[in-house]
Amino acid sequence: MADDTNNNPQAPRFTEKLKCWFSWSWTYVCAIWLAMLLTMIYVLRSPLKLQETVSAASVFLNTLTPKFYVALTGTSSLISGLILIFEWWYFRKYGASFIEQVSVSHLRPLLGGVENSSSGDLFSSVNGDTEHRPTVSECKVWRNPLNLFRGAEYSRYTWVTGKEPLTYHDMNLSAQDHQTFFTGDTQQLRPEDSVMQKAWRERNPQARIRAAYQAIKLNHECAAAYVLLAEEEATTISEAERLFKKALKSAGKDTNLLVYIRRRLAMCARKLGRVKEAVKMMRDLMKEFPLLGMLNIHENLLEALLELKAYADVQAVLAKYDDISLPKSATICYTSALLKARAVSDKFSPEAASRRGLSTAEMNAVEAIHRAVEFNPHVPKYLLEMKSLILPPEHILKRGDSEAVAYAFFHLQHWKRAEGALNLLHCTWEGTFRIIPYPLEKGHLFYPYPGCTETADRELLPSFHEVSVYPKKELPFFILFTAGLCSFTAVLAMLTHQFPELMGIFAKAFFSTLFAPLGFFADKMESFMPSCLLHQPARL
């Protein structure tokens, strides 16, 4: 099949032209058909006995009893109610209207709409920036590379507001990470390792801290215990840094511990204002452990470089990690958009752009924003402060609201620092949704947006936060229409049952008014049509 298509390239072009012509001419064909139908009705009015039919319908309506109208409205209300129940069930299960799905799937292609592409086309982009479907689950959660310190930051929020910023599910994932990351490779657990295994699983923070001190009593060089104390007992970043340095001396040759501790030390330096030192520590980590790309240390590096306004270095990091074969993240996509927006945003004006059109640089910036928004559509509302921020969770779901919170929490200041960048984002980000095909069975630059993000985000984000949902599952038109029709017929049925004679008079008047124009129009057509044409059906 592929060879036949390649050998005859004119075949798809001819098919496309034929469908385009069919779509263009559809309106005119319908108009001509309707005109011919009306002409034939009035030309053949004698064999059809149109006037006699209208008169018979009027007599029939006059002979109907109120019981008929009661039965008619009751039956109509029942049928519309059954349709509404089925539509609602289908919407709750599949997130779309059944009637709308049938219309889009079967009628839209006939009218020249977008066709369903093959599975191979779902992941291809327009400009060649192809994003492959990941081999892991779409709703796999990742460790937040910029997660805060529990004692110095998360606990401080709890003291001030009385709200818990972390969910139990999120903390349980962190406990599993610590168990496997720090003691998973040990062939035989030492006594202090067994204590720390239990410490990570404790739900009470004080119980975890007591277990860490117990492990230190068993071994004064228990690095994992110092890590826990730095994360949870230290109430300031300076105190956390001191404990991490003590843990670094006790880490030995444990690669996992070394990488974790040095990364957190770099984050401490970043939070304490020693940004250049933090950048050097992150670069050294990436050089020494190039195979640990899954830890996403480059995202910490990007944020620190943006703080230094080292935009050339940021671009160099993006050139390495914004690769077609590597998984994307909101940090990569939105940082790329920020750099391109920064080049034109200071002089950008929506009014001027609408008059003269977009320049090449402005077009590149807009396309980068569209690309970022398609990857994670939740971020703009946080950057534009249309939605309030909260502390980021310890785990994030890529393309989800949790990732958007984590990105905006650290990068909002960098967008504000670039003059006009937020204005350009505000003017262009919603245009992304006009590019993405509907329904969301395929993407534009990325694979289709996963529909399971809402459930995972609700487990990662605290209950007091309103989770952002995309696409918004609004009630389709056909469900609203069916609900209105069901309610209207139900009211009619009730009124007909209560006032049968009055509703019967109203129904007869309504139908008489409905059929009256047909008889009037037939008389007018008879006076205007040529006599030979009017009498032709009789001769036939």
XYZ file of C-alpha atoms in Angstrom:
540
model
C 0.000 0.000 0.000
C 2.809 2.407 0.820
C 4.530 1.654 -2.488
C 1.366 2.309 -4.450
C 0.937 5.652 -2.747
C 4.513 6.645 -3.422
C 4.297 5.616 -7.064
C 1.139 7.626 -7.630
C 1.511 10.942 -5.780
C -1.303 12.485 -7.795
C -3.899 10.213 -6.197
C -3.984 11.870 -2.748
C -3.857 15.333 -4.328
C -6.815 14.532 -6.565
C -8.732 13.168 -3.564
C -7.990 16.287 -1.529
C -9.066 18.559 -4.381
C -12.254 16.550 -4.835
C -13.113 16.797 -1.138
C -12.291 20.508 -1.114
C -14.552 21.092 -4.100
C -17.292 18.991 -2.511
C -17.069 20.985 0.722
C -17.132 24.303 -1.166
C -20.096 23.353 -3.329
C -22.113 21.717 -0.528
C -23.918 24.928 0.429
C -24.870 25.734 -3.139
C -25.995 22.164 -3.818
C -28.280 22.275 -0.765
C -29.765 25.607 -1.852
C -30.417 24.348 -5.395
C -31.913 21.129 -4.073
C -34.240 23.027 -1.741
C -35.357 25.341 -4.567
C -36.032 22.368 -6.853
C -37.978 20.633 -4.086
C -40.227 23.642 -3.515
C -40.758 24.069 -7.254
C -41.709 20.426 -7.692
C -44.146 20.600 -4.784
C -46.060 23.480 -6.290
C -45.815 22.230 -9.874
C -47.233 18.895 -8.775
C -49.713 20.389 -6.378
C -52.675 18.783 -8.157
C -51.425 15.165 -8.026
C -50.173 15.781 -4.484
C -53.492 17.407 -3.554
C -51.675 19.902 -1.353
C -54.672 22.097 -0.590
C -56.843 19.082 0.152
C -54.111 17.737 2.461
C -53.915 21.030 4.370
C -57.728 21.074 4.703
C -57.783 17.454 5.856
C -55.060 18.227 8.421
C -57.119 21.113 9.771
C -60.213 18.885 10.053
C -58.135 16.174 11.727
C -56.755 18.627 14.289
C -60.231 19.905 15.065
C -61.481 16.393 15.779
C -58.667 15.521 18.239
C -59.676 15.208 21.876
C -57.725 16.579 24.853
C -56.705 13.016 25.764
C -54.652 12.839 22.570
C -52.643 15.938 23.534
C -52.092 14.553 27.032
C -50.740 11.301 25.578
C -48.645 13.152 22.955
C -46.908 15.478 25.398
C -46.392 12.712 27.947
C -44.800 10.430 25.353
C -42.568 13.251 24.069
C -41.443 14.047 27.604
C -40.627 10.375 28.258
C -38.601 9.993 25.038
C -36.617 13.201 25.575
C -35.957 12.137 29.183
C -34.562 8.776 28.056
C -32.324 10.538 25.516
C -31.104 12.893 28.243
C -30.298 10.004 30.594
C -28.319 8.189 27.871
C -26.460 11.374 26.858
C -25.552 12.123 30.473
C -24.301 8.576 31.076
C -22.196 8.700 27.920
C -20.761 12.098 28.915
C -19.815 10.932 32.413
C -18.091 7.858 31.002
C -16.388 9.285 27.901
C -16.418 13.049 28.497
C -18.333 13.892 25.310
C -21.825 13.883 23.877
C -22.770 10.787 21.891
C -24.640 12.815 19.277
C -21.721 15.220 18.991
C -19.242 12.366 18.647
C -21.295 10.808 15.852
C -21.512 14.166 14.113
C -17.757 14.793 14.363
C -16.715 11.248 13.475
C -19.085 10.529 10.571
C -20.607 13.741 9.266
C -17.678 16.126 9.604
C -15.349 14.236 7.195
C -18.139 14.242 4.564
C -18.454 18.013 4.923
C -14.735 18.576 4.461
C -13.634 18.548 8.118
C -10.390 17.287 9.568
C -9.868 13.598 9.001
C -8.755 11.145 11.590
C -5.082 10.544 11.036
C -3.320 7.268 11.411
C -1.565 6.468 14.638
C 1.760 7.323 13.082
C 0.626 10.884 12.387
C -0.521 11.551 15.916
C 2.948 12.420 17.098
C 4.277 14.328 14.104
C 4.617 18.074 14.243
C 4.144 20.727 11.640
C 7.613 22.226 11.920
C 9.507 19.000 12.427
C 9.739 19.174 16.232
C 8.395 15.675 16.759
C 7.690 14.468 20.255
C 7.485 10.695 20.673
C 5.052 9.014 22.993
C 6.853 8.042 26.177
C 7.317 4.394 26.917
C 6.275 4.914 30.535
C 2.785 5.631 31.712
C 1.425 9.043 30.754
C 0.563 9.760 34.376
C 3.885 8.760 35.935
C 4.855 11.206 38.676
C 8.383 12.606 38.922
C 10.410 13.950 41.797
C 10.198 17.739 41.756
C 13.782 18.871 41.040
C 13.148 22.134 42.919
C 11.249 20.732 45.897
C 11.437 22.794 49.069
C 12.859 21.882 52.474
C 10.258 20.473 54.830
C 11.526 22.017 58.048
C 12.725 25.372 56.750
C 9.943 26.047 54.224
C 6.957 23.671 54.284
C 6.715 23.659 58.091
C 7.029 27.442 58.215
C 3.959 27.663 55.945
C 2.060 25.341 58.298
C 3.004 27.455 61.337
C 1.740 30.634 59.677
C -1.434 29.406 57.968
C -2.329 26.222 59.831
C -2.653 24.390 56.489
C -0.728 21.335 55.401
C 1.006 22.101 52.064
C 1.845 18.450 51.358
C -0.606 15.613 50.882
C -0.105 12.224 52.469
C 0.167 10.656 49.016
C 2.963 13.056 48.074
C 4.902 12.406 51.308
C 4.396 8.656 50.931
C 5.985 8.837 47.478
C 8.935 10.703 48.992
C 9.288 8.022 51.681
C 9.446 5.350 48.983
C 12.047 7.396 47.100
C 14.236 7.721 50.179
C 14.026 4.045 51.049
C 15.093 2.928 47.576
C 17.475 5.809 46.896
C 19.520 5.617 50.102
C 19.379 1.957 51.138
C 18.073 0.103 48.089
C 21.513 -1.000 46.847
C 22.793 -2.261 50.182
C 23.298 -6.012 50.176
C 22.921 -6.358 53.943
C 21.173 -3.680 55.984
C 23.126 -2.296 58.895
C 21.263 -1.560 62.156
C 21.176 2.170 61.427
C 19.859 1.465 57.908
C 16.977 -0.552 59.336
C 16.139 2.322 61.665
C 16.198 4.772 58.751
C 13.984 2.468 56.666
C 11.349 2.778 59.390
C 12.025 6.496 59.821
C 11.080 7.347 56.251
C 7.770 5.527 56.665
C 6.735 7.390 59.840
C 3.817 9.740 59.295
C 4.600 11.914 62.322
C 7.518 14.340 61.670
C 8.680 14.153 65.297
C 8.784 10.358 65.099
C 10.991 10.610 62.002
C 13.350 13.015 63.740
C 13.595 10.759 66.830
C 14.389 7.782 64.589
C 17.149 9.791 62.890
C 18.775 10.561 66.229
C 18.486 6.887 67.144
C 20.337 5.968 63.941
C 23.069 8.502 64.765
C 23.506 6.886 68.182
C 24.060 3.560 66.446
C 26.489 5.123 63.965
C 27.786 8.682 64.242
C 28.532 8.646 60.519
C 25.020 7.754 59.352
C 24.695 10.176 56.418
C 21.034 9.320 55.757
C 20.122 10.406 59.308
C 21.810 13.779 58.833
C 19.927 14.168 55.541
C 16.604 13.622 57.305
C 17.497 16.136 60.010
C 18.560 18.687 57.389
C 15.327 18.219 55.521
C 12.900 18.170 58.438
C 14.397 19.428 61.717
C 16.356 22.434 60.427
C 14.175 25.534 60.576
C 16.476 27.714 58.446
C 18.358 27.138 55.203
C 21.676 27.931 56.921
C 21.066 25.204 59.499
C 20.052 22.767 56.750
C 23.278 23.567 54.871
C 25.347 22.833 57.997
C 23.711 19.423 58.433
C 24.116 18.573 54.742
C 27.840 19.364 54.958
C 28.085 16.985 57.914
C 26.198 14.356 55.884
C 28.585 14.877 52.949
C 31.583 13.993 55.127
C 29.864 10.755 56.193
C 28.539 9.727 52.771
C 31.635 7.808 51.741
C 31.405 6.319 48.255
C 27.620 5.966 48.126
C 26.846 7.579 44.761
C 23.166 8.154 45.441
C 23.842 9.879 48.733
C 26.640 11.971 47.253
C 24.524 13.236 44.378
C 21.515 13.957 46.585
C 23.542 15.814 49.240
C 25.577 17.868 46.763
C 22.451 18.830 44.874
C 20.722 19.988 48.056
C 23.854 21.922 49.047
C 23.719 23.667 45.677
C 20.070 24.527 46.320
C 20.983 25.882 49.754
C 23.622 28.109 48.166
C 21.041 29.303 45.619
C 18.510 30.152 48.336
C 21.166 31.944 50.409
C 22.082 34.195 47.486
C 25.348 32.527 46.478
C 24.053 31.882 42.974
C 27.411 31.636 41.171
C 28.581 29.055 43.681
C 25.341 27.119 43.156
C 25.809 27.187 39.369
C 29.347 25.819 39.706
C 28.190 23.005 41.997
C 25.415 22.042 39.569
C 27.745 22.051 36.579
C 30.245 19.872 38.440
C 27.504 17.400 39.326
C 26.359 17.153 35.717
C 29.934 16.567 34.510
C 30.757 13.925 37.127
C 27.466 12.028 36.807
C 26.242 12.465 33.210
C 24.152 9.297 33.380
C 21.908 10.695 36.119
C 19.939 12.864 33.724
C 16.710 11.466 35.196
C 17.301 13.676 38.242
C 16.811 16.748 36.025
C 19.640 18.733 37.611
C 19.675 20.867 34.455
C 16.351 22.365 35.565
C 18.003 23.635 38.751
C 20.815 24.996 36.597
C 18.426 26.790 34.241
C 16.677 28.553 37.116
C 19.976 29.653 38.672
C 21.311 30.941 35.340
C 18.117 32.932 34.809
C 18.680 34.505 38.215
C 22.145 35.565 37.019
C 20.626 36.846 33.741
C 23.135 34.642 31.920
C 20.816 34.188 28.954
C 23.563 32.941 26.622
C 24.365 30.140 29.073
C 20.656 29.371 29.402
C 20.428 29.013 25.635
C 23.434 26.682 25.646
C 21.790 24.421 28.242
C 18.531 24.411 26.257
C 20.401 23.486 23.093
C 21.605 20.337 24.868
C 18.435 19.299 26.680
C 15.657 20.599 24.403
C 16.375 17.763 22.042
C 13.882 15.850 19.941
C 14.823 12.532 21.580
C 14.619 13.774 25.188
C 11.451 14.127 27.256
C 10.194 17.669 27.631
C 9.169 19.567 30.726
C 7.462 22.858 31.485
C 10.834 24.310 32.513
C 12.385 23.537 29.137
C 9.425 24.635 27.011
C 8.626 27.841 28.901
C 12.273 28.853 29.331
C 12.714 28.539 25.580
C 9.596 30.655 25.097
C 10.884 33.232 27.600
C 14.178 33.670 25.752
C 12.449 34.206 22.410
C 9.805 36.462 23.926
C 12.465 38.526 25.702
C 14.051 39.425 22.338
C 10.897 41.187 21.083
C 8.618 41.781 24.074
C 9.970 45.211 25.079
C 8.722 46.735 21.816
C 5.732 44.482 21.180
C 2.342 46.126 20.724
C -0.808 44.154 19.829
C -2.252 47.122 17.924
C 0.916 47.641 15.861
C 1.238 43.901 15.219
C -2.357 43.716 13.955
C -1.685 46.564 11.504
C 1.699 45.549 10.084
C 1.681 41.832 10.896
C 4.212 39.882 12.956
C 7.910 40.076 12.209
C 10.000 36.920 11.949
C 11.305 37.276 15.514
C 7.820 37.952 16.865
C 6.457 34.955 14.980
C 9.180 32.746 16.489
C 8.293 34.016 19.964
C 4.573 33.391 19.439
C 5.239 29.879 18.110
C 7.439 29.146 21.132
C 4.649 30.302 23.456
C 2.133 28.136 21.605
C 4.477 25.172 21.899
C 4.903 25.704 25.644
C 1.177 26.160 26.234
C 0.364 23.005 24.292
C 2.790 21.045 26.462
C 1.360 22.413 29.710
C -1.753 24.611 29.353
C -2.006 25.293 33.104
C 1.088 27.500 33.433
C -0.121 30.818 31.872
C -2.813 31.442 34.468
C -0.194 31.279 37.228
C 2.321 33.431 35.353
C -0.383 36.004 34.566
C -1.558 35.809 38.200
C -5.058 34.856 37.123
C -4.796 32.050 39.664
C -3.094 32.150 43.058
C 0.079 30.176 43.638
C 0.725 27.687 46.433
C 3.873 25.935 47.608
C 4.938 23.330 45.032
C 4.573 19.641 45.919
C 7.507 17.259 46.266
C 6.336 15.317 43.204
C 4.943 16.625 39.955
C 3.021 15.244 37.031
C 4.407 16.411 33.719
C 1.864 18.439 31.734
C -0.304 18.613 34.861
C -1.333 21.347 37.260
C 1.280 20.200 39.796
C 4.075 20.846 37.290
C 2.556 24.236 36.463
C 2.550 25.218 40.158
C 6.169 24.084 40.579
C 7.350 25.958 37.478
C 5.515 29.216 38.135
C 6.569 29.259 41.809
C 10.240 29.617 40.858
C 10.061 31.247 37.409
C 7.407 33.944 37.769
C 10.093 36.422 38.866
C 12.118 35.718 35.717
C 9.119 36.434 33.463
C 8.435 39.671 35.347
C 12.069 40.706 34.943
C 11.857 40.483 31.127
C 10.062 43.664 30.131
C 6.876 42.979 28.165
C 7.229 39.165 28.274
C 4.068 38.685 30.328
C 2.206 41.100 28.039
C 3.205 39.031 24.997
C 2.158 35.858 26.815
C -1.176 37.434 27.751
C -1.899 38.413 24.131
C -0.985 35.113 22.502
C -1.324 32.096 24.796
C -5.020 31.404 24.205
C -4.409 31.161 20.455
C -2.837 27.764 21.121
C -6.227 26.109 21.542
C -7.318 27.160 18.051
C -4.327 25.287 16.621
C -4.870 22.000 18.447
C -7.329 19.787 16.535
C -10.692 19.053 18.114
C -11.566 16.621 19.534
C -8.249 16.121 21.310
C -7.523 12.821 19.618
C -4.256 14.187 18.275
C -1.884 16.958 19.165
C -0.184 19.645 17.137
C 3.448 19.597 18.282
C 3.199 16.956 21.006
C 1.375 13.709 21.562
C -2.278 14.126 22.613
C -2.855 15.665 26.016
C -3.458 12.831 28.525
C -6.855 12.722 30.148
C -5.680 11.193 33.438
C -3.897 14.257 34.819
C -6.777 15.530 36.932
C -6.915 12.443 39.170
C -3.154 12.371 39.733
C -2.965 16.116 40.433
C -5.720 15.900 43.036
C -3.593 13.375 44.933
C -0.456 15.530 44.734
C -1.947 18.954 45.480
C -3.544 19.952 48.825
C -7.304 19.977 49.191
C -7.526 23.749 49.641
C -6.089 24.283 46.150
C -8.480 24.369 43.196
C -6.957 21.971 40.691
C -6.721 23.317 37.163
C -8.361 20.953 34.661
C -7.741 20.788 30.903
C -9.652 20.240 28.764
C -12.523 21.599 30.787
C -15.357 19.065 30.704
C -18.165 21.472 30.004
C -21.597 20.094 29.207
C -21.919 19.671 25.430
C -24.596 21.577 23.529
C -26.645 18.462 22.808
C -26.940 17.605 26.498
C -28.096 21.145 27.288
C -30.492 21.043 24.339
C -31.896 17.666 25.381
C -32.262 18.851 28.978
C -34.155 21.940 27.794
C -36.334 19.876 25.495
C -37.077 17.363 28.258
C -37.968 20.139 30.720
C -40.141 21.925 28.158
C -42.078 18.799 27.186
C -42.456 17.832 30.845
C -44.009 21.235 31.588
C -46.276 20.856 28.560
C -47.322 17.392 29.719
C -48.157 18.699 33.191
C -50.133 21.655 31.827
C -51.966 19.410 29.366
C -52.886 17.018 32.150
C -54.136 19.823 34.367
C -55.847 21.911 31.660
C -56.618 19.521 28.760
C -59.301 21.603 27.029
C -57.326 24.883 27.181
C -54.170 23.190 25.897
C -56.181 21.505 23.143
C -57.436 24.895 21.948
C -53.893 26.233 22.066
C -52.551 23.254 20.074
C -55.271 23.592 17.384
C -54.536 27.303 17.045
C -50.806 26.630 16.815
C -51.116 23.972 14.105
C -53.631 26.028 12.169
C -51.176 28.921 12.188
C -48.423 26.542 11.124
C -50.325 25.130 8.114
C -51.973 28.369 7.017
C -48.906 29.763 5.159
C -48.721 26.634 3.001
C -52.206 27.150 1.605
C -51.608 30.896 1.177
C -48.311 30.295 -0.627
C -49.943 27.689 -2.895
C -52.606 30.209 -3.961
C -49.941 32.814 -4.684
C -47.868 30.353 -6.714
C -50.923 29.467 -8.773
C -51.423 33.117 -9.734
C -47.780 33.637 -10.730
C -46.916 30.322 -12.426
C -47.577 30.008 -16.201
C -50.827 28.241 -16.968
C -49.161 25.659 -19.214
C -46.816 24.713 -16.369
C -49.614 24.550 -13.817
C -51.809 22.288 -15.987
C -48.982 20.047 -17.138
C -49.330 17.545 -14.243
C -53.039 17.127 -15.058
C -52.260 16.181 -18.668
C -49.727 13.687 -17.441
